[in-house]
PDB file of C-alpha atoms in Angstrom:
ATOM      1  CA  UNK A   1      22.844  -8.697 -12.758  1.00  0.00           C
ATOM      2  CA  UNK A   2      22.375  -8.526  -8.982  1.00  0.00           C
ATOM      3  CA  UNK A   3      18.954  -7.641  -7.598  1.00  0.00           C
ATOM      4  CA  UNK A   4      17.918  -7.151  -3.959  1.00  0.00           C
ATOM      5  CA  UNK A   5      14.340  -8.114  -3.133  1.00  0.00           C
ATOM      6  CA  UNK A   6      13.765  -5.820  -0.175  1.00  0.00           C
ATOM      7  CA  UNK A   7      12.134  -7.270   2.906  1.00  0.00           C
ATOM      8  CA  UNK A   8      12.052  -6.745   6.679  1.00  0.00           C
ATOM      9  CA  UNK A   9      13.449  -8.532   9.733  1.00  0.00           C
ATOM     10  CA  UNK A  10      10.059 -10.170  10.371  1.00  0.00           C
ATOM     11  CA  UNK A  11      10.331 -11.910   6.964  1.00  0.00           C
ATOM     12  CA  UNK A  12      14.083 -12.298   6.376  1.00  0.00           C
ATOM     13  CA  UNK A  13      13.540 -14.726   3.486  1.00  0.00           C
ATOM     14  CA  UNK A  14      10.480 -12.941   2.023  1.00  0.00           C
ATOM     15  CA  UNK A  15       6.958 -14.297   2.171  1.00  0.00           C
ATOM     16  CA  UNK A  16       6.486 -17.658   0.383  1.00  0.00           C
ATOM     17  CA  UNK A  17       4.942 -16.188  -2.791  1.00  0.00           C
ATOM     18  CA  UNK A  18       7.744 -13.652  -3.209  1.00  0.00           C
ATOM     19  CA  UNK A  19      10.446 -16.271  -2.543  1.00  0.00           C
ATOM     20  CA  UNK A  20       9.369 -17.906  -5.819  1.00  0.00           C
ATOM     21  CA  UNK A  21      10.536 -14.820  -7.717  1.00  0.00           C
ATOM     22  CA  UNK A  22      14.162 -15.832  -7.040  1.00  0.00           C
ATOM     23  CA  UNK A  23      14.171 -19.000  -9.221  1.00  0.00           C
ATOM     24  CA  UNK A  24      11.993 -17.213 -11.810  1.00  0.00           C
ATOM     25  CA  UNK A  25      14.591 -14.434 -12.120  1.00  0.00           C
ATOM     26  CA  UNK A  26      17.448 -16.967 -12.178  1.00  0.00           C
ATOM     27  CA  UNK A  27      16.012 -18.314 -15.466  1.00  0.00           C
ATOM     28  CA  UNK A  28      16.960 -14.914 -16.945  1.00  0.00           C
ATOM     29  CA  UNK A  29      20.513 -14.829 -15.491  1.00  0.00           C
ATOM     30  CA  UNK A  30      19.464 -12.437 -12.736  1.00  0.00           C
ATOM     31  CA  UNK A  31      20.840 -13.206  -9.290  1.00  0.00           C
ATOM     32  CA  UNK A  32      18.171 -12.074  -6.822  1.00  0.00           C
ATOM     33  CA  UNK A  33      18.202 -12.432  -3.069  1.00  0.00           C
ATOM     34  CA  UNK A  34      16.162 -11.315  -0.084  1.00  0.00           C
ATOM     35  CA  UNK A  35      17.726  -8.337   1.706  1.00  0.00           C
ATOM     36  CA  UNK A  36      16.436  -6.682   4.892  1.00  0.00           C
ATOM     37  CA  UNK A  37      16.112  -2.968   4.119  1.00  0.00           C
ATOM     38  CA  UNK A  38      17.483  -1.753   7.473  1.00  0.00           C
ATOM     39  CA  UNK A  39      20.304  -4.305   7.837  1.00  0.00           C
ATOM     40  CA  UNK A  40      23.352  -2.091   8.613  1.00  0.00           C
ATOM     41  CA  UNK A  41      25.802  -4.678   7.255  1.00  0.00           C
ATOM     42  CA  UNK A  42      24.543  -4.456   3.658  1.00  0.00           C
ATOM     43  CA  UNK A  43      26.672  -2.785   0.990  1.00  0.00           C
ATOM     44  CA  UNK A  44      23.959  -1.448  -1.291  1.00  0.00           C
ATOM     45  CA  UNK A  45      26.435  -0.732  -4.078  1.00  0.00           C
ATOM     46  CA  UNK A  46      26.660  -4.477  -4.711  1.00  0.00           C
ATOM     47  CA  UNK A  47      23.228  -4.352  -6.340  1.00  0.00           C
ATOM     48  CA  UNK A  48      22.164  -3.133  -9.751  1.00  0.00           C
ATOM     49  CA  UNK A  49      18.530  -2.807  -8.693  1.00  0.00           C
ATOM     50  CA  UNK A  50      16.559  -2.783  -5.440  1.00  0.00           C
ATOM     51  CA  UNK A  51      13.008  -4.138  -5.716  1.00  0.00           C
ATOM     52  CA  UNK A  52      10.636  -3.213  -2.876  1.00  0.00           C
ATOM     53  CA  UNK A  53       8.661  -6.290  -1.824  1.00  0.00           C
ATOM     54  CA  UNK A  54       8.090  -7.154   1.858  1.00  0.00           C
ATOM     55  CA  UNK A  55       9.267  -4.041   3.742  1.00  0.00           C
ATOM     56  CA  UNK A  56       6.276  -4.555   6.015  1.00  0.00           C
ATOM     57  CA  UNK A  57       7.610  -2.652   9.028  1.00  0.00           C
ATOM     58  CA  UNK A  58       8.475   0.676   7.361  1.00  0.00           C
ATOM     59  CA  UNK A  59       5.523   2.495   8.948  1.00  0.00           C
ATOM     60  CA  UNK A  60       6.679   1.374  12.412  1.00  0.00           C
ATOM     61  CA  UNK A  61      10.141   2.847  11.709  1.00  0.00           C
ATOM     62  CA  UNK A  62       9.131   6.070  10.017  1.00  0.00           C
ATOM     63  CA  UNK A  63      12.235   8.131  10.750  1.00  0.00           C
ATOM     64  CA  UNK A  64      14.670   5.312   9.915  1.00  0.00           C
ATOM     65  CA  UNK A  65      12.843   4.541   6.674  1.00  0.00           C
ATOM     66  CA  UNK A  66      12.864   8.171   5.548  1.00  0.00           C
ATOM     67  CA  UNK A  67      16.610   8.464   6.245  1.00  0.00           C
ATOM     68  CA  UNK A  68      17.272   5.199   4.415  1.00  0.00           C
ATOM     69  CA  UNK A  69      15.291   6.377   1.367  1.00  0.00           C
ATOM     70  CA  UNK A  70      17.397   9.538   1.282  1.00  0.00           C
ATOM     71  CA  UNK A  71      20.586   7.446   1.495  1.00  0.00           C
ATOM     72  CA  UNK A  72      19.531   5.211  -1.412  1.00  0.00           C
ATOM     73  CA  UNK A  73      18.448   8.221  -3.438  1.00  0.00           C
ATOM     74  CA  UNK A  74      21.846   9.896  -2.944  1.00  0.00           C
ATOM     75  CA  UNK A  75      23.659   6.682  -3.898  1.00  0.00           C
ATOM     76  CA  UNK A  76      21.998   6.625  -7.311  1.00  0.00           C
ATOM     77  CA  UNK A  77      21.112   2.928  -7.024  1.00  0.00           C
ATOM     78  CA  UNK A  78      18.080   2.176  -9.172  1.00  0.00           C
ATOM     79  CA  UNK A  79      14.904   1.029  -7.475  1.00  0.00           C
ATOM     80  CA  UNK A  80      11.476  -0.267  -8.402  1.00  0.00           C
ATOM     81  CA  UNK A  81       9.241   1.232  -7.608  1.00  0.00           C
ATOM     82  CA  UNK A  82      11.269   4.465  -7.943  1.00  0.00           C
ATOM     83  CA  UNK A  83      12.233   6.341  -4.775  1.00  0.00           C
ATOM     84  CA  UNK A  84      10.127   9.329  -5.899  1.00  0.00           C
ATOM     85  CA  UNK A  85       7.038   7.087  -6.005  1.00  0.00           C
ATOM     86  CA  UNK A  86       7.864   5.508  -2.638  1.00  0.00           C
ATOM     87  CA  UNK A  87       8.282   8.921  -1.027  1.00  0.00           C
ATOM     88  CA  UNK A  88       4.943  10.115  -2.328  1.00  0.00           C
ATOM     89  CA  UNK A  89       3.037   6.896  -1.684  1.00  0.00           C
ATOM     90  CA  UNK A  90       4.155   6.356   1.925  1.00  0.00           C
ATOM     91  CA  UNK A  91       2.067   9.324   3.066  1.00  0.00           C
ATOM     92  CA  UNK A  92      -1.642   8.878   2.411  1.00  0.00           C
ATOM     93  CA  UNK A  93      -2.294  12.564   1.759  1.00  0.00           C
ATOM     94  CA  UNK A  94      -1.590  11.567  -1.860  1.00  0.00           C
ATOM     95  CA  UNK A  95      -5.297  10.663  -1.846  1.00  0.00           C
ATOM     96  CA  UNK A  96      -6.105  14.360  -1.661  1.00  0.00           C
ATOM     97  CA  UNK A  97      -4.017  14.953  -4.795  1.00  0.00           C
ATOM     98  CA  UNK A  98      -5.843  12.154  -6.624  1.00  0.00           C
ATOM     99  CA  UNK A  99      -9.201  13.567  -5.558  1.00  0.00           C
ATOM    100  CA  UNK A 100      -8.180  16.931  -7.013  1.00  0.00           C
ATOM    101  CA  UNK A 101      -7.481  15.091 -10.287  1.00  0.00           C
ATOM    102  CA  UNK A 102     -11.064  13.830 -10.385  1.00  0.00           C
ATOM    103  CA  UNK A 103     -10.553  10.378  -8.837  1.00  0.00           C
ATOM    104  CA  UNK A 104     -13.457   9.240  -6.621  1.00  0.00           C
ATOM    105  CA  UNK A 105     -12.082   8.427  -3.156  1.00  0.00           C
ATOM    106  CA  UNK A 106     -13.769   7.242   0.026  1.00  0.00           C
ATOM    107  CA  UNK A 107     -15.058  10.385   1.855  1.00  0.00           C
ATOM    108  CA  UNK A 108     -11.965  11.522   3.769  1.00  0.00           C
ATOM    109  CA  UNK A 109     -10.959  14.311   6.133  1.00  0.00           C
ATOM    110  CA  UNK A 110      -7.224  15.123   6.111  1.00  0.00           C
ATOM    111  CA  UNK A 111      -5.867  16.321   9.458  1.00  0.00           C
ATOM    112  CA  UNK A 112      -2.527  18.100   9.817  1.00  0.00           C
ATOM    113  CA  UNK A 113      -0.477  17.551  12.974  1.00  0.00           C
ATOM    114  CA  UNK A 114      -2.237  19.185  15.881  1.00  0.00           C
ATOM    115  CA  UNK A 115      -2.001  19.353  19.663  1.00  0.00           C
ATOM    116  CA  UNK A 116      -5.711  20.155  19.793  1.00  0.00           C
ATOM    117  CA  UNK A 117      -7.513  17.299  18.043  1.00  0.00           C
ATOM    118  CA  UNK A 118     -11.255  17.966  17.888  1.00  0.00           C
ATOM    119  CA  UNK A 119     -12.971  15.356  15.719  1.00  0.00           C
ATOM    120  CA  UNK A 120     -16.493  16.627  16.337  1.00  0.00           C
ATOM    121  CA  UNK A 121     -15.571  19.904  14.590  1.00  0.00           C
ATOM    122  CA  UNK A 122     -14.294  18.233  11.430  1.00  0.00           C
ATOM    123  CA  UNK A 123     -16.369  15.078  10.910  1.00  0.00           C
ATOM    124  CA  UNK A 124     -19.394  15.732   8.655  1.00  0.00           C
ATOM    125  CA  UNK A 125     -22.679  15.646  10.599  1.00  0.00           C
ATOM    126  CA  UNK A 126     -24.230  12.861   8.499  1.00  0.00           C
ATOM    127  CA  UNK A 127     -21.436  10.324   9.150  1.00  0.00           C
ATOM    128  CA  UNK A 128     -22.393   7.495  11.516  1.00  0.00           C
ATOM    129  CA  UNK A 129     -19.112   5.594  11.779  1.00  0.00           C
ATOM    130  CA  UNK A 130     -15.574   6.513  10.818  1.00  0.00           C
ATOM    131  CA  UNK A 131     -12.083   5.011  10.575  1.00  0.00           C
ATOM    132  CA  UNK A 132      -9.103   6.974  11.855  1.00  0.00           C
ATOM    133  CA  UNK A 133      -5.482   6.187  10.986  1.00  0.00           C
ATOM    134  CA  UNK A 134      -2.118   7.913  10.558  1.00  0.00           C
ATOM    135  CA  UNK A 135      -1.239   9.151   7.072  1.00  0.00           C
ATOM    136  CA  UNK A 136       1.989   7.161   7.381  1.00  0.00           C
ATOM    137  CA  UNK A 137       0.735   3.658   8.143  1.00  0.00           C
ATOM    138  CA  UNK A 138      -0.118   0.254   6.753  1.00  0.00           C
ATOM    139  CA  UNK A 139      -1.661  -3.087   7.669  1.00  0.00           C
ATOM    140  CA  UNK A 140      -4.300  -1.469   9.920  1.00  0.00           C
ATOM    141  CA  UNK A 141      -1.494  -0.008  12.103  1.00  0.00           C
ATOM    142  CA  UNK A 142      -2.945   2.440  14.678  1.00  0.00           C
ATOM    143  CA  UNK A 143      -6.274   2.180  12.838  1.00  0.00           C
ATOM    144  CA  UNK A 144      -9.593   2.345  14.710  1.00  0.00           C
ATOM    145  CA  UNK A 145     -13.241   2.102  13.676  1.00  0.00           C
ATOM    146  CA  UNK A 146     -15.483   4.221  15.879  1.00  0.00           C
ATOM    147  CA  UNK A 147     -19.045   5.511  16.224  1.00  0.00           C
ATOM    148  CA  UNK A 148     -19.044   9.288  15.742  1.00  0.00           C
ATOM    149  CA  UNK A 149     -20.796   9.750  19.086  1.00  0.00           C
ATOM    150  CA  UNK A 150     -17.469   8.626  20.620  1.00  0.00           C
ATOM    151  CA  UNK A 151     -15.468  11.580  19.315  1.00  0.00           C
ATOM    152  CA  UNK A 152     -14.537  12.872  22.791  1.00  0.00           C
ATOM    153  CA  UNK A 153     -13.068   9.470  23.661  1.00  0.00           C
ATOM    154  CA  UNK A 154     -11.251   9.258  20.308  1.00  0.00           C
ATOM    155  CA  UNK A 155      -9.797  12.739  20.801  1.00  0.00           C
ATOM    156  CA  UNK A 156      -8.144  11.428  23.973  1.00  0.00           C
ATOM    157  CA  UNK A 157      -7.050   8.142  22.373  1.00  0.00           C
ATOM    158  CA  UNK A 158      -5.386   9.884  19.434  1.00  0.00           C
ATOM    159  CA  UNK A 159      -4.172  13.047  21.151  1.00  0.00           C
ATOM    160  CA  UNK A 160      -0.509  11.988  21.238  1.00  0.00           C
ATOM    161  CA  UNK A 161      -0.547  10.436  17.761  1.00  0.00           C
ATOM    162  CA  UNK A 162      -2.199  13.590  16.342  1.00  0.00           C
ATOM    163  CA  UNK A 163       0.585  15.746  17.762  1.00  0.00           C
ATOM    164  CA  UNK A 164       3.223  13.569  16.046  1.00  0.00           C
ATOM    165  CA  UNK A 165       1.565  12.501  12.780  1.00  0.00           C
ATOM    166  CA  UNK A 166      -0.914  13.674  10.182  1.00  0.00           C
ATOM    167  CA  UNK A 167      -4.139  11.686  10.287  1.00  0.00           C
ATOM    168  CA  UNK A 168      -6.902  10.573   7.967  1.00  0.00           C
ATOM    169  CA  UNK A 169     -10.497  10.107   9.045  1.00  0.00           C
ATOM    170  CA  UNK A 170     -12.586   8.227   6.503  1.00  0.00           C
ATOM    171  CA  UNK A 171     -16.303   7.589   6.517  1.00  0.00           C
ATOM    172  CA  UNK A 172     -16.864   3.912   7.250  1.00  0.00           C
ATOM    173  CA  UNK A 173     -18.615   2.358   4.289  1.00  0.00           C
ATOM    174  CA  UNK A 174     -20.866  -0.438   5.591  1.00  0.00           C
ATOM    175  CA  UNK A 175     -20.712  -2.009   2.113  1.00  0.00           C
ATOM    176  CA  UNK A 176     -17.257  -3.311   2.986  1.00  0.00           C
ATOM    177  CA  UNK A 177     -18.867  -5.896   5.280  1.00  0.00           C
ATOM    178  CA  UNK A 178     -21.146  -7.113   2.494  1.00  0.00           C
ATOM    179  CA  UNK A 179     -19.083  -6.611  -0.663  1.00  0.00           C
ATOM    180  CA  UNK A 180     -15.576  -6.459   0.770  1.00  0.00           C
ATOM    181  CA  UNK A 181     -12.630  -4.521  -0.628  1.00  0.00           C
ATOM    182  CA  UNK A 182     -11.464  -5.151  -4.185  1.00  0.00           C
ATOM    183  CA  UNK A 183      -7.805  -5.020  -5.226  1.00  0.00           C
ATOM    184  CA  UNK A 184      -6.803  -4.478  -8.856  1.00  0.00           C
ATOM    185  CA  UNK A 185      -3.176  -5.506  -9.442  1.00  0.00           C
ATOM    186  CA  UNK A 186      -1.110  -3.912 -12.214  1.00  0.00           C
ATOM    187  CA  UNK A 187       2.392  -4.790 -13.446  1.00  0.00           C
ATOM    188  CA  UNK A 188       4.171  -2.101 -15.472  1.00  0.00           C
ATOM    189  CA  UNK A 189       0.806  -0.250 -15.539  1.00  0.00           C
ATOM    190  CA  UNK A 190      -0.892  -3.222 -17.235  1.00  0.00           C
ATOM    191  CA  UNK A 191      -3.781  -4.983 -15.500  1.00  0.00           C
ATOM    192  CA  UNK A 192      -2.843  -8.452 -14.232  1.00  0.00           C
ATOM    193  CA  UNK A 193      -5.491  -9.803 -11.843  1.00  0.00           C
ATOM    194  CA  UNK A 194      -8.077  -8.896  -9.243  1.00  0.00           C
ATOM    195  CA  UNK A 195      -8.839 -10.088  -5.708  1.00  0.00           C
ATOM    196  CA  UNK A 196     -11.795  -9.484  -3.411  1.00  0.00           C
ATOM    197  CA  UNK A 197     -11.138  -9.347   0.345  1.00  0.00           C
ATOM    198  CA  UNK A 198     -13.938  -9.713   2.854  1.00  0.00           C
ATOM    199  CA  UNK A 199     -13.546  -9.107   6.589  1.00  0.00           C
ATOM    200  CA  UNK A 200     -14.322 -11.762   9.152  1.00  0.00           C
ATOM    201  CA  UNK A 201     -17.836 -11.504  10.618  1.00  0.00           C
ATOM    202  CA  UNK A 202     -17.854  -8.769  13.248  1.00  0.00           C
ATOM    203  CA  UNK A 203     -14.645  -7.109  12.018  1.00  0.00           C
ATOM    204  CA  UNK A 204     -13.943  -4.317   9.517  1.00  0.00           C
ATOM    205  CA  UNK A 205     -10.328  -5.143   8.663  1.00  0.00           C
ATOM    206  CA  UNK A 206      -9.833  -7.200   5.502  1.00  0.00           C
ATOM    207  CA  UNK A 207      -6.212  -8.211   6.176  1.00  0.00           C
ATOM    208  CA  UNK A 208      -5.699 -11.972   6.360  1.00  0.00           C
ATOM    209  CA  UNK A 209      -4.035 -11.655   9.785  1.00  0.00           C
ATOM    210  CA  UNK A 210      -7.402 -10.433  11.095  1.00  0.00           C
ATOM    211  CA  UNK A 211      -9.341 -13.275   9.490  1.00  0.00           C
ATOM    212  CA  UNK A 212     -10.025 -11.689   6.088  1.00  0.00           C
ATOM    213  CA  UNK A 213     -11.066 -14.036   3.263  1.00  0.00           C
ATOM    214  CA  UNK A 214      -9.465 -13.543  -0.172  1.00  0.00           C
ATOM    215  CA  UNK A 215     -10.969 -14.662  -3.485  1.00  0.00           C
ATOM    216  CA  UNK A 216      -9.835 -14.165  -7.081  1.00  0.00           C
ATOM    217  CA  UNK A 217     -12.524 -12.337  -9.071  1.00  0.00           C
ATOM    218  CA  UNK A 218     -13.086 -11.214 -12.679  1.00  0.00           C
ATOM    219  CA  UNK A 219     -14.021  -7.518 -12.707  1.00  0.00           C
ATOM    220  CA  UNK A 220     -15.909  -5.859 -15.547  1.00  0.00           C
ATOM    221  CA  UNK A 221     -13.907  -4.124 -18.255  1.00  0.00           C
ATOM    222  CA  UNK A 222     -15.435  -0.859 -17.058  1.00  0.00           C
ATOM    223  CA  UNK A 223     -14.059  -1.340 -13.549  1.00  0.00           C
ATOM    224  CA  UNK A 224     -10.629  -2.289 -14.895  1.00  0.00           C
ATOM    225  CA  UNK A 225     -10.613   0.971 -16.881  1.00  0.00           C
ATOM    226  CA  UNK A 226     -11.491   2.945 -13.741  1.00  0.00           C
ATOM    227  CA  UNK A 227      -8.580   1.347 -11.888  1.00  0.00           C
ATOM    228  CA  UNK A 228      -6.355   1.925 -14.940  1.00  0.00           C
ATOM    229  CA  UNK A 229      -7.232   5.626 -14.860  1.00  0.00           C
ATOM    230  CA  UNK A 230      -5.884   5.790 -11.287  1.00  0.00           C
ATOM    231  CA  UNK A 231      -2.647   3.991 -12.237  1.00  0.00           C
ATOM    232  CA  UNK A 232      -2.205   6.326 -15.209  1.00  0.00           C
ATOM    233  CA  UNK A 233      -2.029   9.346 -12.884  1.00  0.00           C
ATOM    234  CA  UNK A 234       1.550   8.247 -12.073  1.00  0.00           C
ATOM    235  CA  UNK A 235       4.155   9.719 -14.421  1.00  0.00           C
ATOM    236  CA  UNK A 236       6.961   7.465 -13.168  1.00  0.00           C
ATOM    237  CA  UNK A 237       7.543   3.845 -14.055  1.00  0.00           C
ATOM    238  CA  UNK A 238       5.628   1.423 -11.845  1.00  0.00           C
ATOM    239  CA  UNK A 239       6.733  -2.182 -11.634  1.00  0.00           C
ATOM    240  CA  UNK A 240       3.565  -2.805  -9.643  1.00  0.00           C
ATOM    241  CA  UNK A 241       0.585  -0.968  -8.221  1.00  0.00           C
ATOM    242  CA  UNK A 242      -2.375  -2.286  -6.295  1.00  0.00           C
ATOM    243  CA  UNK A 243      -5.552  -0.229  -6.481  1.00  0.00           C
ATOM    244  CA  UNK A 244      -7.741  -0.917  -3.429  1.00  0.00           C
ATOM    245  CA  UNK A 245     -11.328   0.242  -3.324  1.00  0.00           C
ATOM    246  CA  UNK A 246     -14.964  -0.563  -2.695  1.00  0.00           C
ATOM    247  CA  UNK A 247     -17.208  -1.252  -5.658  1.00  0.00           C
ATOM    248  CA  UNK A 248     -20.704   0.185  -5.151  1.00  0.00           C
ATOM    249  CA  UNK A 249     -23.162   0.127  -8.080  1.00  0.00           C
ATOM    250  CA  UNK A 250     -20.263  -0.545 -10.472  1.00  0.00           C
ATOM    251  CA  UNK A 251     -18.443   2.587  -9.262  1.00  0.00           C
ATOM    252  CA  UNK A 252     -14.946   2.237  -7.814  1.00  0.00           C
ATOM    253  CA  UNK A 253     -14.429   4.254  -4.630  1.00  0.00           C
ATOM    254  CA  UNK A 254     -10.678   4.406  -4.012  1.00  0.00           C
ATOM    255  CA  UNK A 255      -9.333   3.548  -0.571  1.00  0.00           C
ATOM    256  CA  UNK A 256      -5.644   3.578  -1.484  1.00  0.00           C
ATOM    257  CA  UNK A 257      -3.059   2.877  -4.188  1.00  0.00           C
ATOM    258  CA  UNK A 258      -0.327   0.595  -2.837  1.00  0.00           C
ATOM    259  CA  UNK A 259       3.025   1.218  -4.555  1.00  0.00           C
ATOM    260  CA  UNK A 260       5.513   0.349  -1.786  1.00  0.00           C
ATOM    261  CA  UNK A 261       5.142  -3.212  -0.531  1.00  0.00           C
ATOM    262  CA  UNK A 262       1.707  -4.567  -1.368  1.00  0.00           C
ATOM    263  CA  UNK A 263       0.872  -8.226  -1.225  1.00  0.00           C
ATOM    264  CA  UNK A 264       0.331  -8.988  -4.912  1.00  0.00           C
ATOM    265  CA  UNK A 265      -1.631 -12.228  -4.304  1.00  0.00           C
ATOM    266  CA  UNK A 266       0.523 -14.295  -6.649  1.00  0.00           C
ATOM    267  CA  UNK A 267      -1.010 -17.427  -5.096  1.00  0.00           C
ATOM    268  CA  UNK A 268      -4.488 -16.430  -6.320  1.00  0.00           C
ATOM    269  CA  UNK A 269      -3.610 -15.856  -9.974  1.00  0.00           C
ATOM    270  CA  UNK A 270      -1.938 -18.513 -12.057  1.00  0.00           C
ATOM    271  CA  UNK A 271       0.926 -17.115 -14.090  1.00  0.00           C
ATOM    272  CA  UNK A 272       1.080 -13.841 -12.180  1.00  0.00           C
ATOM    273  CA  UNK A 273       4.678 -14.377 -11.016  1.00  0.00           C
ATOM    274  CA  UNK A 274       5.731 -14.988 -14.612  1.00  0.00           C
ATOM    275  CA  UNK A 275       3.911 -11.814 -15.709  1.00  0.00           C
ATOM    276  CA  UNK A 276       5.606  -9.876 -12.908  1.00  0.00           C
ATOM    277  CA  UNK A 277       9.068 -11.088 -13.941  1.00  0.00           C
ATOM    278  CA  UNK A 278       8.348 -10.387 -17.616  1.00  0.00           C
ATOM    279  CA  UNK A 279       7.415  -6.781 -16.855  1.00  0.00           C
ATOM    280  CA  UNK A 280      10.378  -6.431 -14.505  1.00  0.00           C
ATOM    281  CA  UNK A 281      12.729  -7.532 -17.297  1.00  0.00           C
ATOM    282  CA  UNK A 282      11.174  -4.967 -19.608  1.00  0.00           C
ATOM    283  CA  UNK A 283      11.837  -2.193 -17.108  1.00  0.00           C
ATOM    284  CA  UNK A 284      15.406  -3.071 -16.137  1.00  0.00           C
ATOM    285  CA  UNK A 285      16.859  -3.921 -19.560  1.00  0.00           C
TER     286      UNK A 285
END
């Protein structure tokens, strides 16, 4: 069986943790290799399955990515996660759907494309600080933390982006500086491991490229069940899902569910690559 582990030109050989999936899969007579998703020379019909892993530039190439997804969907090549999940998950308005299903999300305002962005009209009066970002984004791309008294300035800064993309404005939760963001990782909808990510002093972004510190943690069974409830809202198969949120008073406040190309922190959980491969085998056989 031939499997493509999808990546991007920035990481042509995958990140180091994902590279280790190749020998793991070889133990099960599966030939896997890193393939750049937008490489025009690739014949996708050579592969039995495409596994989304390090496509970490898709939000910078929105139009190309959408066209490529359509092409793969038409071809009938099987993917994990499924194309239907990728299409839904790439646009963060899915959070609104989850909220309507009773999932507690970070307080969020959803903004349709507009040529007349007016943040002061739509941000609740009691908010002090907010984070603005495109609905189609990742890795803190085009993401800004601002004081709500700066809305006039932010209207100018995001005027062009707002005319081209839907936006989210989320209340900034100061707890993220103290408690960090917690990621619950699931393989085949089964809980695997959990990681806490704290931003560097003076920053709000938890990503490691901005100085974020990552630590493996053991969440309570109650918190795992709350994350499981979010994963269970998906009808489709999920090889992996990463539920990111802030835990305040043992309540999980969802920030996002990553189902496209999340870092799965294999390096912070012994045996997690083996668990991943085991669940992958279950789904593809």
